Amino acid sequence: MASDPRLARMSDPRTATPPQPPPPPPPKAESPQLESSEATPSIPNGTVQDSRLRPEDGGFKLKFCTVCANNQNRSMEAHLRLSLASYPVISFGTGSLVRLPGPSITQPNVYPFNVISYDQMYSELSAKDSRLYRANGLLTMLERNRGVKFAPERWQDWPVGKPRLDKYKQDKGSKGSEGGVVDVVITCEERCWDAVVDNLLERGSPLNRPVHVINVDIKDNHEEGLIGGSAILDLADSLNAAAREEREKTGEGGWVNGTGDARMGFDQRVPEVLAEWQERWPNLAALWTLAWF
């Protein structure tokens, strides 16, 4: 038994019992523990686990399209999140030109859609004023974008149903989206939702194929773009789970053409799925309609 050191000092040192050595430490576990930097990151609003840590099951995946004004911030963050979760995904902007902040509000950097690559934009802005565009986040955003796809694309110029091959095959999320059609379009601003719905009406539904158009209202800044990307991934997971259940219940016949019992069952469940998602993300207002390609 160990003795109180205060009493030991009072006793005769010639007769005092020497203290026992402390027990050895327990052996280390064979499997190392994760360091704090490797721990699972937290996601805003307590939503689903980040897609990069989600195991891939190789099952059915809905095809998605993300849309914002410039195909730069919000739609590209969502494009990246969905592609990392192995969803087939493409993305567009609805503006007439790509407009990025410049040295003043009256001097934006303006580029055409479909032509100037993200890499070219990055090089040009770095040469103009790398300190300014690094500080306002543009260079960081373009670094991300050029790792996702080649260039910003305009929604109104998209030939729906035309195979997306050759120059698109290196884009993240291109696997599964080669057919040039999607099941769900998710916009990031109400005016973009309006532009998409109006454009689909103008096209006249040549494919006679249903498509759900959902707006998730996200402010156009880098912080809100990150939160919006998590919210859109959560919505995609919920929609995909409903689609799988309907396909398992009634079979997948006709799904490719947008018909069949499974597709009809899924179409009817989308408003319910969206309402449940809205309860988890009350700060992101949502709109929905069923349109046609």
CSV table of C-alpha atoms in Angstrom, one decimal:
chain,number,residue,atom,x,y,z
A,1,MET,CA,0.0,0.0,0.0
A,2,ALA,CA,1.3,3.5,-0.9
A,3,SER,CA,2.0,5.7,2.1
A,4,ASP,CA,1.0,9.4,2.6
A,5,PRO,CA,4.2,11.4,1.7
A,6,ARG,CA,3.4,13.8,4.5
A,7,LEU,CA,3.6,11.0,7.1
A,8,ALA,CA,6.7,9.6,5.5
A,9,ARG,CA,8.6,12.9,6.2
A,10,MET,CA,7.7,12.6,9.8
A,11,SER,CA,8.9,9.0,10.3
A,12,ASP,CA,12.5,7.8,10.7
A,13,PRO,CA,14.0,7.4,7.3
A,14,ARG,CA,15.9,4.3,8.4
A,15,THR,CA,12.6,2.4,9.2
A,16,ALA,CA,10.3,4.0,6.6
A,17,THR,CA,9.0,1.7,3.9
A,18,PRO,CA,10.0,2.9,0.5
A,19,PRO,CA,7.0,3.8,-1.7
A,20,GLN,CA,5.9,1.3,-4.3
A,21,PRO,CA,6.6,2.2,-8.0
A,22,PRO,CA,3.5,3.1,-10.0
A,23,PRO,CA,2.0,0.3,-12.1
A,24,PRO,CA,3.1,0.3,-15.8
A,25,PRO,CA,0.7,2.0,-18.3
A,26,PRO,CA,-1.7,-0.3,-20.2
A,27,PRO,CA,-0.6,-1.5,-23.6
A,28,LYS,CA,-1.6,0.6,-26.6
A,29,ALA,CA,-4.5,-0.6,-28.6
A,30,GLU,CA,-3.5,-2.3,-31.9
A,31,SER,CA,-5.9,-0.2,-34.0
A,32,PRO,CA,-4.9,3.5,-33.8
A,33,GLN,CA,-7.5,6.1,-33.0
A,34,LEU,CA,-8.4,8.9,-35.4
A,35,GLU,CA,-6.7,12.2,-34.7
A,36,SER,CA,-9.0,15.1,-34.2
A,37,SER,CA,-8.3,16.4,-37.8
A,38,GLU,CA,-9.5,13.1,-39.2
A,39,ALA,CA,-12.8,13.0,-37.3
A,40,THR,CA,-16.0,13.1,-39.2
A,41,PRO,CA,-16.8,16.7,-40.1
A,42,SER,CA,-20.0,18.3,-38.8
A,43,ILE,CA,-22.5,19.3,-41.3
A,44,PRO,CA,-24.7,22.4,-40.8
A,45,ASN,CA,-28.2,21.8,-39.4
A,46,GLY,CA,-27.3,18.2,-38.4
A,47,THR,CA,-27.9,16.8,-41.8
A,48,VAL,CA,-26.6,13.6,-43.4
A,49,GLN,CA,-23.0,12.6,-43.3
A,50,ASP,CA,-20.7,14.2,-45.9
A,51,SER,CA,-20.8,12.4,-49.2
A,52,ARG,CA,-17.0,11.9,-49.3
A,53,LEU,CA,-17.4,9.6,-46.2
A,54,ARG,CA,-20.6,7.8,-47.3
A,55,PRO,CA,-20.0,4.2,-48.5
A,56,GLU,CA,-21.0,3.7,-52.1
A,57,ASP,CA,-23.6,0.9,-52.6
A,58,GLY,CA,-23.6,1.0,-56.4
A,59,GLY,CA,-27.5,1.1,-56.5
A,60,PHE,CA,-29.9,3.2,-58.6
A,61,LYS,CA,-29.1,6.9,-58.8
A,62,LEU,CA,-31.3,9.7,-60.0
A,63,LYS,CA,-29.8,12.1,-62.5
A,64,PHE,CA,-29.5,15.7,-61.3
A,65,CYS,CA,-28.9,19.2,-62.8
A,66,THR,CA,-27.9,22.2,-60.7
A,67,VAL,CA,-28.5,25.7,-61.9
A,68,CYS,CA,-27.6,29.2,-60.7
A,69,ALA,CA,-27.0,32.5,-62.5
A,70,ASN,CA,-23.4,32.2,-63.5
A,71,ASN,CA,-22.6,28.5,-63.0
A,72,GLN,CA,-19.8,29.5,-60.7
A,73,ASN,CA,-20.6,29.4,-57.0
A,74,ARG,CA,-23.9,27.8,-55.8
A,75,SER,CA,-24.5,25.4,-58.7
A,76,MET,CA,-20.9,24.3,-58.8
A,77,GLU,CA,-20.7,23.6,-55.1
A,78,ALA,CA,-23.8,21.5,-55.4
A,79,HIS,CA,-22.4,19.8,-58.6
A,80,LEU,CA,-19.3,18.9,-56.6
A,81,ARG,CA,-21.2,17.5,-53.6
A,82,LEU,CA,-23.5,15.4,-55.8
A,83,SER,CA,-20.6,14.1,-57.9
A,84,LEU,CA,-18.7,13.0,-54.8
A,85,ALA,CA,-21.8,11.1,-53.8
A,86,SER,CA,-21.6,9.3,-57.2
A,87,TYR,CA,-24.8,11.0,-58.6
A,88,PRO,CA,-24.9,11.7,-62.3
A,89,VAL,CA,-25.0,15.5,-62.4
A,90,ILE,CA,-24.6,18.4,-64.8
A,91,SER,CA,-24.8,22.1,-64.1
A,92,PHE,CA,-25.7,25.4,-65.8
A,93,GLY,CA,-26.2,29.1,-65.4
A,94,THR,CA,-29.2,31.1,-66.7
A,95,GLY,CA,-27.6,34.6,-67.2
A,96,SER,CA,-26.8,36.1,-70.6
A,97,LEU,CA,-23.1,36.3,-69.6
A,98,VAL,CA,-20.9,35.1,-66.8
A,99,ARG,CA,-20.4,38.1,-64.4
A,100,LEU,CA,-17.8,37.9,-61.7
A,101,PRO,CA,-16.9,40.7,-59.2
A,102,GLY,CA,-14.2,43.2,-60.3
A,103,PRO,CA,-12.3,46.0,-58.7
A,104,SER,CA,-15.5,48.0,-58.3
A,105,ILE,CA,-19.3,47.3,-58.6
A,106,THR,CA,-19.3,49.1,-62.0
A,107,GLN,CA,-16.3,47.0,-63.3
A,108,PRO,CA,-17.3,43.4,-63.2
A,109,ASN,CA,-15.3,40.7,-65.0
A,110,VAL,CA,-17.5,39.5,-67.9
A,111,TYR,CA,-17.1,36.3,-69.9
A,112,PRO,CA,-19.2,34.3,-72.4
A,113,PHE,CA,-20.7,31.0,-71.5
A,114,ASN,CA,-19.6,27.7,-73.1
A,115,VAL,CA,-16.3,29.2,-74.4
A,116,ILE,CA,-14.0,30.5,-71.7
A,117,SER,CA,-12.8,27.8,-69.4
A,118,TYR,CA,-12.5,28.1,-65.6
A,119,ASP,CA,-8.8,27.7,-66.0
A,120,GLN,CA,-8.6,30.7,-68.4
A,121,MET,CA,-10.6,32.8,-66.0
A,122,TYR,CA,-8.3,31.8,-63.1
A,123,SER,CA,-5.2,32.7,-65.1
A,124,GLU,CA,-6.6,36.1,-66.2
A,125,LEU,CA,-7.7,37.1,-62.8
A,126,SER,CA,-4.4,36.0,-61.2
A,127,ALA,CA,-2.6,38.2,-63.7
A,128,LYS,CA,-4.9,41.2,-63.1
A,129,ASP,CA,-4.7,41.3,-59.3
A,130,SER,CA,-4.0,38.0,-57.5
A,131,ARG,CA,-4.1,39.7,-54.1
A,132,LEU,CA,-7.6,41.2,-54.6
A,133,TYR,CA,-9.1,38.0,-56.2
A,134,ARG,CA,-7.6,35.7,-53.6
A,135,ALA,CA,-8.9,37.9,-50.8
A,136,ASN,CA,-12.5,38.0,-52.2
A,137,GLY,CA,-12.5,34.2,-52.8
A,138,LEU,CA,-12.7,34.2,-56.6
A,139,LEU,CA,-9.5,32.4,-57.2
A,140,THR,CA,-10.3,29.7,-54.6
A,141,MET,CA,-13.7,29.3,-56.2
A,142,LEU,CA,-12.2,29.0,-59.7
A,143,GLU,CA,-9.6,26.5,-58.4
A,144,ARG,CA,-12.5,24.3,-57.3
A,145,ASN,CA,-14.5,24.8,-60.5
A,146,ARG,CA,-11.7,23.8,-62.8
A,147,GLY,CA,-11.4,20.5,-61.0
A,148,VAL,CA,-15.1,19.8,-61.6
A,149,LYS,CA,-15.6,20.6,-65.3
A,150,PHE,CA,-14.2,22.6,-68.2
A,151,ALA,CA,-16.3,25.8,-68.5
A,152,PRO,CA,-19.5,27.4,-67.3
A,153,GLU,CA,-22.5,26.3,-69.5
A,154,ARG,CA,-25.7,28.3,-70.2
A,155,TRP,CA,-29.1,26.5,-69.6
A,156,GLN,CA,-30.8,28.1,-72.6
A,157,ASP,CA,-28.1,26.7,-74.9
A,158,TRP,CA,-28.4,23.1,-73.6
A,159,PRO,CA,-29.7,20.8,-76.3
A,160,VAL,CA,-31.8,18.4,-74.1
A,161,GLY,CA,-31.5,14.8,-75.2
A,162,LYS,CA,-28.3,15.3,-77.1
A,163,PRO,CA,-25.6,12.9,-75.8
A,164,ARG,CA,-22.9,14.6,-73.7
A,165,LEU,CA,-19.8,12.9,-74.9
A,166,ASP,CA,-16.2,13.8,-75.9
A,167,LYS,CA,-15.4,17.1,-74.1
A,168,TYR,CA,-17.8,16.3,-71.2
A,169,LYS,CA,-16.5,12.9,-70.3
A,170,GLN,CA,-13.8,14.4,-68.0
A,171,ASP,CA,-16.4,16.3,-66.0
A,172,LYS,CA,-17.2,15.1,-62.5
A,173,GLY,CA,-20.6,13.5,-62.4
A,174,SER,CA,-20.5,12.8,-66.2
A,175,LYS,CA,-20.9,9.0,-65.7
A,176,GLY,CA,-24.6,8.3,-66.0
A,177,SER,CA,-25.5,11.7,-67.5
A,178,GLU,CA,-24.2,10.9,-71.0
A,179,GLY,CA,-27.8,10.7,-72.4
A,180,GLY,CA,-28.4,14.4,-72.0
A,181,VAL,CA,-31.5,14.2,-69.8
A,182,VAL,CA,-32.0,14.4,-66.0
A,183,ASP,CA,-34.7,13.5,-63.5
A,184,VAL,CA,-34.5,16.6,-61.3
A,185,VAL,CA,-33.3,20.1,-61.8
A,186,ILE,CA,-32.4,22.1,-58.7
A,187,THR,CA,-32.0,25.8,-59.0
A,188,CYS,CA,-30.4,28.1,-56.4
A,189,GLU,CA,-32.4,31.3,-56.8
A,190,GLU,CA,-36.0,32.0,-57.6
A,191,ARG,CA,-35.2,34.0,-60.8
A,192,CYS,CA,-33.2,31.0,-62.0
A,193,TRP,CA,-36.2,28.8,-61.3
A,194,ASP,CA,-38.4,31.1,-63.3
A,195,ALA,CA,-35.9,31.2,-66.2
A,196,VAL,CA,-35.7,27.4,-66.3
A,197,VAL,CA,-39.5,26.8,-66.1
A,198,ASP,CA,-40.2,29.5,-68.8
A,199,ASN,CA,-37.5,28.0,-71.0
A,200,LEU,CA,-39.0,24.5,-70.7
A,201,LEU,CA,-42.4,25.9,-71.7
A,202,GLU,CA,-40.8,27.6,-74.7
A,203,ARG,CA,-39.2,24.4,-75.8
A,204,GLY,CA,-42.6,22.7,-76.2
A,205,SER,CA,-41.8,19.4,-74.5
A,206,PRO,CA,-40.3,17.6,-77.6
A,207,LEU,CA,-39.3,14.5,-75.5
A,208,ASN,CA,-42.6,14.3,-73.5
A,209,ARG,CA,-40.5,13.4,-70.5
A,210,PRO,CA,-41.3,14.6,-66.9
A,211,VAL,CA,-38.7,16.5,-64.9
A,212,HIS,CA,-39.0,18.0,-61.4
A,213,VAL,CA,-37.8,21.6,-61.1
A,214,ILE,CA,-37.0,22.5,-57.5
A,215,ASN,CA,-35.7,25.8,-56.2
A,216,VAL,CA,-33.6,26.0,-53.0
A,217,ASP,CA,-33.0,29.7,-52.3
A,218,ILE,CA,-29.4,30.2,-51.5
A,219,LYS,CA,-27.6,33.6,-51.1
A,220,ASP,CA,-24.8,34.1,-53.6
A,221,ASN,CA,-21.8,34.0,-51.3
A,222,HIS,CA,-19.2,31.4,-50.5
A,223,GLU,CA,-20.4,30.6,-47.0
A,224,GLU,CA,-24.0,30.2,-48.0
A,225,GLY,CA,-22.9,28.2,-51.0
A,226,LEU,CA,-21.3,25.6,-48.8
A,227,ILE,CA,-24.4,25.3,-46.6
A,228,GLY,CA,-26.6,25.1,-49.7
A,229,GLY,CA,-24.4,22.3,-51.1
A,230,SER,CA,-25.0,20.3,-48.0
A,231,ALA,CA,-28.8,21.0,-48.2
A,232,ILE,CA,-29.0,20.0,-51.8
A,233,LEU,CA,-27.1,16.8,-51.2
A,234,ASP,CA,-29.5,16.0,-48.4
A,235,LEU,CA,-32.5,16.6,-50.7
A,236,ALA,CA,-30.9,14.4,-53.4
A,237,ASP,CA,-30.5,11.6,-51.0
A,238,SER,CA,-34.1,11.8,-49.9
A,239,LEU,CA,-35.4,11.9,-53.4
A,240,ASN,CA,-33.2,9.0,-54.5
A,241,ALA,CA,-34.4,6.9,-51.5
A,242,ALA,CA,-38.0,7.5,-52.6
A,243,ALA,CA,-37.2,6.6,-56.2
A,244,ARG,CA,-35.5,3.4,-55.1
A,245,GLU,CA,-38.5,2.4,-53.0
A,246,GLU,CA,-40.9,2.9,-55.9
A,247,ARG,CA,-38.7,0.9,-58.3
A,248,GLU,CA,-38.3,-1.9,-55.8
A,249,LYS,CA,-42.1,-2.0,-55.2
A,250,THR,CA,-43.4,-1.9,-58.7
A,251,GLY,CA,-40.4,-2.6,-61.0
A,252,GLU,CA,-38.4,-0.3,-63.2
A,253,GLY,CA,-40.3,-0.7,-66.4
A,254,GLY,CA,-40.7,2.5,-68.4
A,255,TRP,CA,-38.5,4.5,-66.0
A,256,VAL,CA,-35.9,5.4,-68.7
A,257,ASN,CA,-38.6,7.0,-70.8
A,258,GLY,CA,-40.2,8.8,-67.8
A,259,THR,CA,-43.2,6.4,-67.7
A,260,GLY,CA,-44.4,3.4,-65.7
A,261,ASP,CA,-45.8,2.8,-62.3
A,262,ALA,CA,-42.6,3.4,-60.4
A,263,ARG,CA,-42.1,6.8,-62.1
A,264,MET,CA,-45.6,7.8,-61.4
A,265,GLY,CA,-45.3,6.8,-57.8
A,266,PHE,CA,-42.1,8.7,-57.4
A,267,ASP,CA,-43.6,11.8,-59.1
A,268,GLN,CA,-46.5,11.8,-56.6
A,269,ARG,CA,-44.1,11.5,-53.6
A,270,VAL,CA,-41.8,14.4,-54.5
A,271,PRO,CA,-43.9,17.1,-52.7
A,272,GLU,CA,-44.0,15.0,-49.6
A,273,VAL,CA,-40.3,14.4,-49.7
A,274,LEU,CA,-39.7,18.1,-50.2
A,275,ALA,CA,-41.9,19.0,-47.3
A,276,GLU,CA,-39.9,16.7,-45.0
A,277,TRP,CA,-36.7,18.2,-46.2
A,278,GLN,CA,-38.0,21.7,-45.6
A,279,GLU,CA,-38.5,20.9,-42.0
A,280,ARG,CA,-34.9,20.0,-41.7
A,281,TRP,CA,-33.8,23.1,-43.6
A,282,PRO,CA,-36.3,25.8,-42.5
A,283,ASN,CA,-34.0,28.7,-43.5
A,284,LEU,CA,-33.8,27.6,-47.2
A,285,ALA,CA,-37.1,28.5,-48.9
A,286,ALA,CA,-38.1,26.0,-51.6
A,287,LEU,CA,-40.3,25.9,-54.7
A,288,TRP,CA,-41.3,23.0,-56.8
A,289,THR,CA,-43.1,22.2,-60.1
A,290,LEU,CA,-43.4,19.2,-62.4
A,291,ALA,CA,-42.3,20.2,-65.9
A,292,TRP,CA,-41.6,18.4,-69.2
A,293,PHE,CA,-38.6,18.1,-71.5
